[in-house]
């Protein structure tokens, strides 16, 4: 197994607030379009056991929860559950979803740059930027779920609207923010090294794994890649983003990695 490498932390984000808000708007619009095409009763292949209505109610609930936090509120669990119930009972759940995304974007736009509120990932940007980024990427991935419902299968990378820059930022958030948390299930018995290298971006990532929380290092094109990683995932940034979130069909080597580290 490869030895554990450097301790350099990934940068919180290289994209600005406007880019994330644009991504949120684009993803919300895509979610509505594909959910409408599929129908509210359709199954969601990338979220087994969910219907499109479940997906819409969940994402709309998250938008309202995040918007409340950005406004300085702290909704109770009962209130958050009520958001989801309201989405399922709405006469037009897709309009209800659009309203929540719009209100979230307004709340983020109106919030001060030094906003102080709850965030939950490692290496998070300041709270206002954090919630713009998080909801951009969450809404994007759930819009991909809606696309899977309209297609009746998991989509391929060239079927989604995301670009390499936004997908790369989503990869960075996942590898540096989610997978390095103590609660992450990214574990293996011996120390090992995962390299994620998009072929359409200059930056790439090393993820040092073992029985402890992972350590992610963001690298640039000037850095020499290791010659002995235990796993190396390559391809376009959009493809990698989808596969890392289990939203498309992985090749055999990805399935082996998933069995070792994510289960």
Short mmCIF file of C-alpha atoms in Angstrom, two decimals, residues 24-261:
data_model
loop_
_atom_site.label_atom_id
_atom_site.label_comp_id
_atom_site.label_asym_id
_atom_site.label_seq_id
_atom_site.Cartn_x
_atom_site.Cartn_y
_atom_site.Cartn_z
CA UNK A 24 -27.99 27.02 -8.45
CA UNK A 25 -30.44 28.75 -10.82
CA UNK A 26 -29.41 26.53 -13.73
CA UNK A 27 -29.71 23.35 -11.67
CA UNK A 28 -33.11 24.29 -10.24
CA UNK A 29 -34.40 25.00 -13.73
CA UNK A 30 -33.05 21.66 -15.00
CA UNK A 31 -34.60 19.82 -12.07
CA UNK A 32 -38.01 21.33 -12.83
CA UNK A 33 -37.76 20.53 -16.55
CA UNK A 34 -36.69 16.91 -16.09
CA UNK A 35 -39.08 16.28 -13.21
CA UNK A 36 -41.92 17.59 -15.36
CA UNK A 37 -40.93 15.33 -18.24
CA UNK A 38 -40.70 12.27 -16.01
CA UNK A 39 -43.90 12.89 -14.02
CA UNK A 40 -44.20 13.08 -10.25
CA UNK A 41 -44.98 9.39 -9.87
CA UNK A 42 -41.94 8.20 -11.85
CA UNK A 43 -39.20 6.22 -10.14
CA UNK A 44 -35.75 7.81 -9.76
CA UNK A 45 -33.11 5.25 -10.87
CA UNK A 46 -30.25 7.08 -9.15
CA UNK A 47 -32.19 7.31 -5.84
CA UNK A 48 -33.66 3.82 -5.38
CA UNK A 49 -37.01 3.85 -3.62
CA UNK A 50 -37.76 7.49 -4.41
CA UNK A 51 -40.37 8.92 -6.75
CA UNK A 52 -39.89 12.25 -8.48
CA UNK A 53 -42.28 13.78 -5.94
CA UNK A 54 -40.03 12.53 -3.12
CA UNK A 55 -37.04 14.10 -4.88
CA UNK A 56 -38.79 17.43 -5.42
CA UNK A 57 -40.04 17.58 -1.82
CA UNK A 58 -36.59 16.74 -0.47
CA UNK A 59 -34.76 19.35 -2.52
CA UNK A 60 -37.36 22.00 -1.81
CA UNK A 61 -37.09 21.23 1.89
CA UNK A 62 -33.30 21.65 1.77
CA UNK A 63 -33.64 24.98 -0.05
CA UNK A 64 -36.00 26.26 2.63
CA UNK A 65 -33.82 24.95 5.47
CA UNK A 66 -30.70 26.54 3.97
CA UNK A 67 -32.53 29.79 3.32
CA UNK A 68 -33.68 29.94 6.93
CA UNK A 69 -30.12 29.44 8.16
CA UNK A 70 -28.81 32.16 5.87
CA UNK A 71 -31.49 34.54 7.21
CA UNK A 72 -30.27 33.86 10.75
CA UNK A 73 -33.07 31.50 11.72
CA UNK A 74 -32.65 28.02 13.21
CA UNK A 75 -35.71 25.96 12.25
CA UNK A 76 -36.63 23.00 14.44
CA UNK A 77 -36.71 19.42 13.18
CA UNK A 78 -40.50 19.64 13.12
CA UNK A 79 -40.37 22.77 10.98
CA UNK A 80 -37.92 21.17 8.56
CA UNK A 81 -40.12 18.07 8.28
CA UNK A 82 -43.02 20.41 7.64
CA UNK A 83 -41.24 21.90 4.65
CA UNK A 84 -41.06 18.49 3.02
CA UNK A 85 -44.67 17.66 3.86
CA UNK A 86 -45.73 20.96 2.33
CA UNK A 87 -43.92 20.11 -0.88
CA UNK A 88 -45.66 16.78 -1.20
CA UNK A 89 -49.05 18.37 -0.54
CA UNK A 90 -48.54 21.40 -2.78
CA UNK A 91 -51.03 21.76 -5.66
CA UNK A 92 -48.05 22.34 -7.99
CA UNK A 93 -44.90 20.83 -6.43
CA UNK A 94 -42.68 22.07 -9.25
CA UNK A 95 -43.71 25.69 -8.75
CA UNK A 96 -43.22 25.17 -5.01
CA UNK A 97 -39.69 23.94 -5.74
CA UNK A 98 -38.95 26.96 -7.95
CA UNK A 99 -40.20 29.33 -5.24
CA UNK A 100 -37.87 27.79 -2.66
CA UNK A 101 -34.83 28.02 -4.92
CA UNK A 102 -35.62 31.65 -5.71
CA UNK A 103 -36.03 32.55 -2.04
CA UNK A 104 -32.76 30.81 -1.17
CA UNK A 105 -30.87 32.74 -3.85
CA UNK A 106 -32.40 36.00 -2.59
CA UNK A 107 -31.41 35.21 0.98
CA UNK A 108 -27.81 34.47 -0.03
CA UNK A 109 -27.62 37.62 -2.15
CA UNK A 110 -28.94 39.77 0.71
CA UNK A 111 -26.75 38.19 3.39
CA UNK A 112 -23.66 40.03 4.65
CA UNK A 113 -20.26 38.78 3.54
CA UNK A 114 -19.39 38.12 7.20
CA UNK A 115 -22.54 36.05 7.80
CA UNK A 116 -22.26 33.81 10.85
CA UNK A 117 -24.40 30.68 10.68
CA UNK A 118 -24.18 26.89 10.73
CA UNK A 119 -21.95 25.12 8.19
CA UNK A 120 -20.99 21.45 8.24
CA UNK A 121 -18.05 20.63 5.95
CA UNK A 122 -14.30 20.73 6.48
CA UNK A 123 -12.42 23.62 4.87
CA UNK A 124 -15.67 25.45 4.28
CA UNK A 125 -15.69 28.91 2.69
CA UNK A 126 -17.25 31.72 4.75
CA UNK A 127 -20.89 30.89 5.55
CA UNK A 128 -22.47 32.96 2.78
CA UNK A 129 -20.16 31.43 0.17
CA UNK A 130 -20.54 27.98 1.74
CA UNK A 131 -24.30 27.88 1.29
CA UNK A 132 -24.14 29.19 -2.27
CA UNK A 133 -21.60 26.49 -3.14
CA UNK A 134 -23.32 23.68 -1.25
CA UNK A 135 -26.74 24.36 -2.74
CA UNK A 136 -25.31 24.82 -6.22
CA UNK A 137 -23.80 21.35 -6.09
CA UNK A 138 -26.60 19.64 -4.18
CA UNK A 139 -29.23 21.01 -6.53
CA UNK A 140 -27.08 20.04 -9.51
CA UNK A 141 -26.82 16.44 -8.36
CA UNK A 142 -30.54 16.19 -7.61
CA UNK A 143 -31.28 17.69 -11.02
CA UNK A 144 -29.20 14.82 -12.41
CA UNK A 145 -31.50 12.52 -10.43
CA UNK A 146 -34.50 14.11 -12.12
CA UNK A 147 -32.78 13.58 -15.48
CA UNK A 148 -32.33 9.91 -14.60
CA UNK A 149 -36.08 9.69 -13.95
CA UNK A 150 -36.87 11.20 -17.34
CA UNK A 151 -34.39 8.86 -19.07
CA UNK A 152 -35.30 5.77 -17.06
CA UNK A 153 -31.61 5.15 -16.33
CA UNK A 154 -28.50 6.77 -14.96
CA UNK A 155 -27.26 9.48 -17.36
CA UNK A 156 -23.95 9.69 -19.14
CA UNK A 157 -21.70 12.70 -18.67
CA UNK A 158 -22.46 14.13 -22.12
CA UNK A 159 -26.19 14.15 -21.30
CA UNK A 160 -25.92 16.65 -18.46
CA UNK A 161 -25.53 20.43 -18.66
CA UNK A 162 -22.62 20.84 -16.20
CA UNK A 163 -19.28 22.21 -17.37
CA UNK A 164 -15.81 21.09 -16.29
CA UNK A 165 -15.12 24.12 -14.10
CA UNK A 166 -18.26 23.71 -11.98
CA UNK A 167 -17.85 19.94 -11.83
CA UNK A 168 -14.24 20.37 -10.67
CA UNK A 169 -15.42 22.63 -7.85
CA UNK A 170 -17.94 19.96 -6.88
CA UNK A 171 -15.20 17.32 -6.84
CA UNK A 172 -13.11 19.59 -4.60
CA UNK A 173 -16.02 20.05 -2.18
CA UNK A 174 -16.65 16.31 -2.01
CA UNK A 175 -13.03 15.21 -1.63
CA UNK A 176 -11.94 18.01 0.70
CA UNK A 177 -15.15 18.80 2.56
CA UNK A 178 -17.20 15.61 2.85
CA UNK A 179 -14.71 12.74 2.73
CA UNK A 180 -12.28 14.21 5.28
CA UNK A 181 -14.88 14.49 8.06
CA UNK A 182 -14.64 12.09 11.04
CA UNK A 183 -18.10 10.76 10.17
CA UNK A 184 -17.05 9.87 6.62
CA UNK A 185 -17.04 6.16 5.77
CA UNK A 186 -13.98 6.59 3.54
CA UNK A 187 -11.84 4.05 5.37
CA UNK A 188 -9.57 1.10 4.68
CA UNK A 189 -7.52 -1.08 7.03
CA UNK A 190 -4.12 -0.09 5.61
CA UNK A 191 -2.89 3.29 4.44
CA UNK A 192 -3.60 3.88 0.77
CA UNK A 193 -3.59 6.66 -1.79
CA UNK A 194 -6.40 7.65 -4.16
CA UNK A 195 -5.59 10.05 -7.01
CA UNK A 196 -8.40 11.84 -8.86
CA UNK A 197 -7.15 13.45 -12.08
CA UNK A 198 -9.63 15.10 -14.48
CA UNK A 199 -8.18 15.24 -17.97
CA UNK A 200 -9.86 18.58 -18.76
CA UNK A 201 -8.73 20.59 -15.71
CA UNK A 202 -5.26 21.63 -14.54
CA UNK A 203 -5.85 20.70 -10.90
CA UNK A 204 -6.10 17.24 -9.41
CA UNK A 205 -6.36 15.63 -5.96
CA UNK A 206 -4.58 13.16 -3.72
CA UNK A 207 -6.67 11.51 -1.01
CA UNK A 208 -4.63 9.71 1.66
CA UNK A 209 -6.78 7.01 3.27
CA UNK A 210 -6.47 4.57 6.13
CA UNK A 211 -8.28 3.73 9.38
CA UNK A 212 -8.33 7.46 10.25
CA UNK A 213 -10.19 10.31 8.50
CA UNK A 214 -8.89 10.93 5.00
CA UNK A 215 -6.52 13.80 4.16
CA UNK A 216 -7.11 15.50 0.81
CA UNK A 217 -4.46 17.55 -0.99
CA UNK A 218 -5.32 19.64 -4.03
CA UNK A 219 -2.52 19.65 -6.61
CA UNK A 220 -1.82 21.78 -9.69
CA UNK A 221 -0.51 20.98 -13.14
CA UNK A 222 3.01 21.81 -11.91
CA UNK A 223 2.94 18.97 -9.37
CA UNK A 224 4.28 15.59 -10.38
CA UNK A 225 1.71 12.81 -9.88
CA UNK A 226 2.76 9.88 -7.69
CA UNK A 227 3.91 6.81 -9.53
CA UNK A 228 2.35 4.33 -7.13
CA UNK A 229 -1.22 5.30 -6.19
CA UNK A 230 -3.46 2.47 -5.04
CA UNK A 231 -6.28 3.89 -7.17
CA UNK A 232 -6.22 6.51 -9.90
CA UNK A 233 -9.51 7.83 -11.25
CA UNK A 234 -9.28 9.68 -14.56
CA UNK A 235 -11.66 11.08 -17.14
CA UNK A 236 -13.56 14.31 -17.75
CA UNK A 237 -14.45 16.38 -14.69
CA UNK A 238 -18.19 15.98 -15.25
CA UNK A 239 -17.82 12.21 -15.54
CA UNK A 240 -15.73 12.07 -12.36
CA UNK A 241 -18.18 14.28 -10.47
CA UNK A 242 -21.10 12.03 -11.40
CA UNK A 243 -19.21 8.85 -10.60
CA UNK A 244 -17.91 10.07 -7.26
CA UNK A 245 -21.52 10.79 -6.26
CA UNK A 246 -22.67 7.41 -7.68
CA UNK A 247 -24.85 9.05 -10.33
CA UNK A 248 -23.64 7.08 -13.35
CA UNK A 249 -22.46 3.57 -14.11
CA UNK A 250 -18.88 3.00 -12.86
CA UNK A 251 -16.39 0.71 -14.57
CA UNK A 252 -15.11 -2.33 -12.69
CA UNK A 253 -12.18 -0.55 -11.03
CA UNK A 254 -14.56 2.05 -9.57
CA UNK A 255 -16.80 -0.69 -8.18
CA UNK A 256 -13.80 -2.24 -6.41
CA UNK A 257 -12.87 1.13 -4.92
CA UNK A 258 -16.44 1.73 -3.78
CA UNK A 259 -16.58 -1.69 -2.13
CA UNK A 260 -13.37 -1.00 -0.22
CA UNK A 261 -13.86 2.57 0.90
#
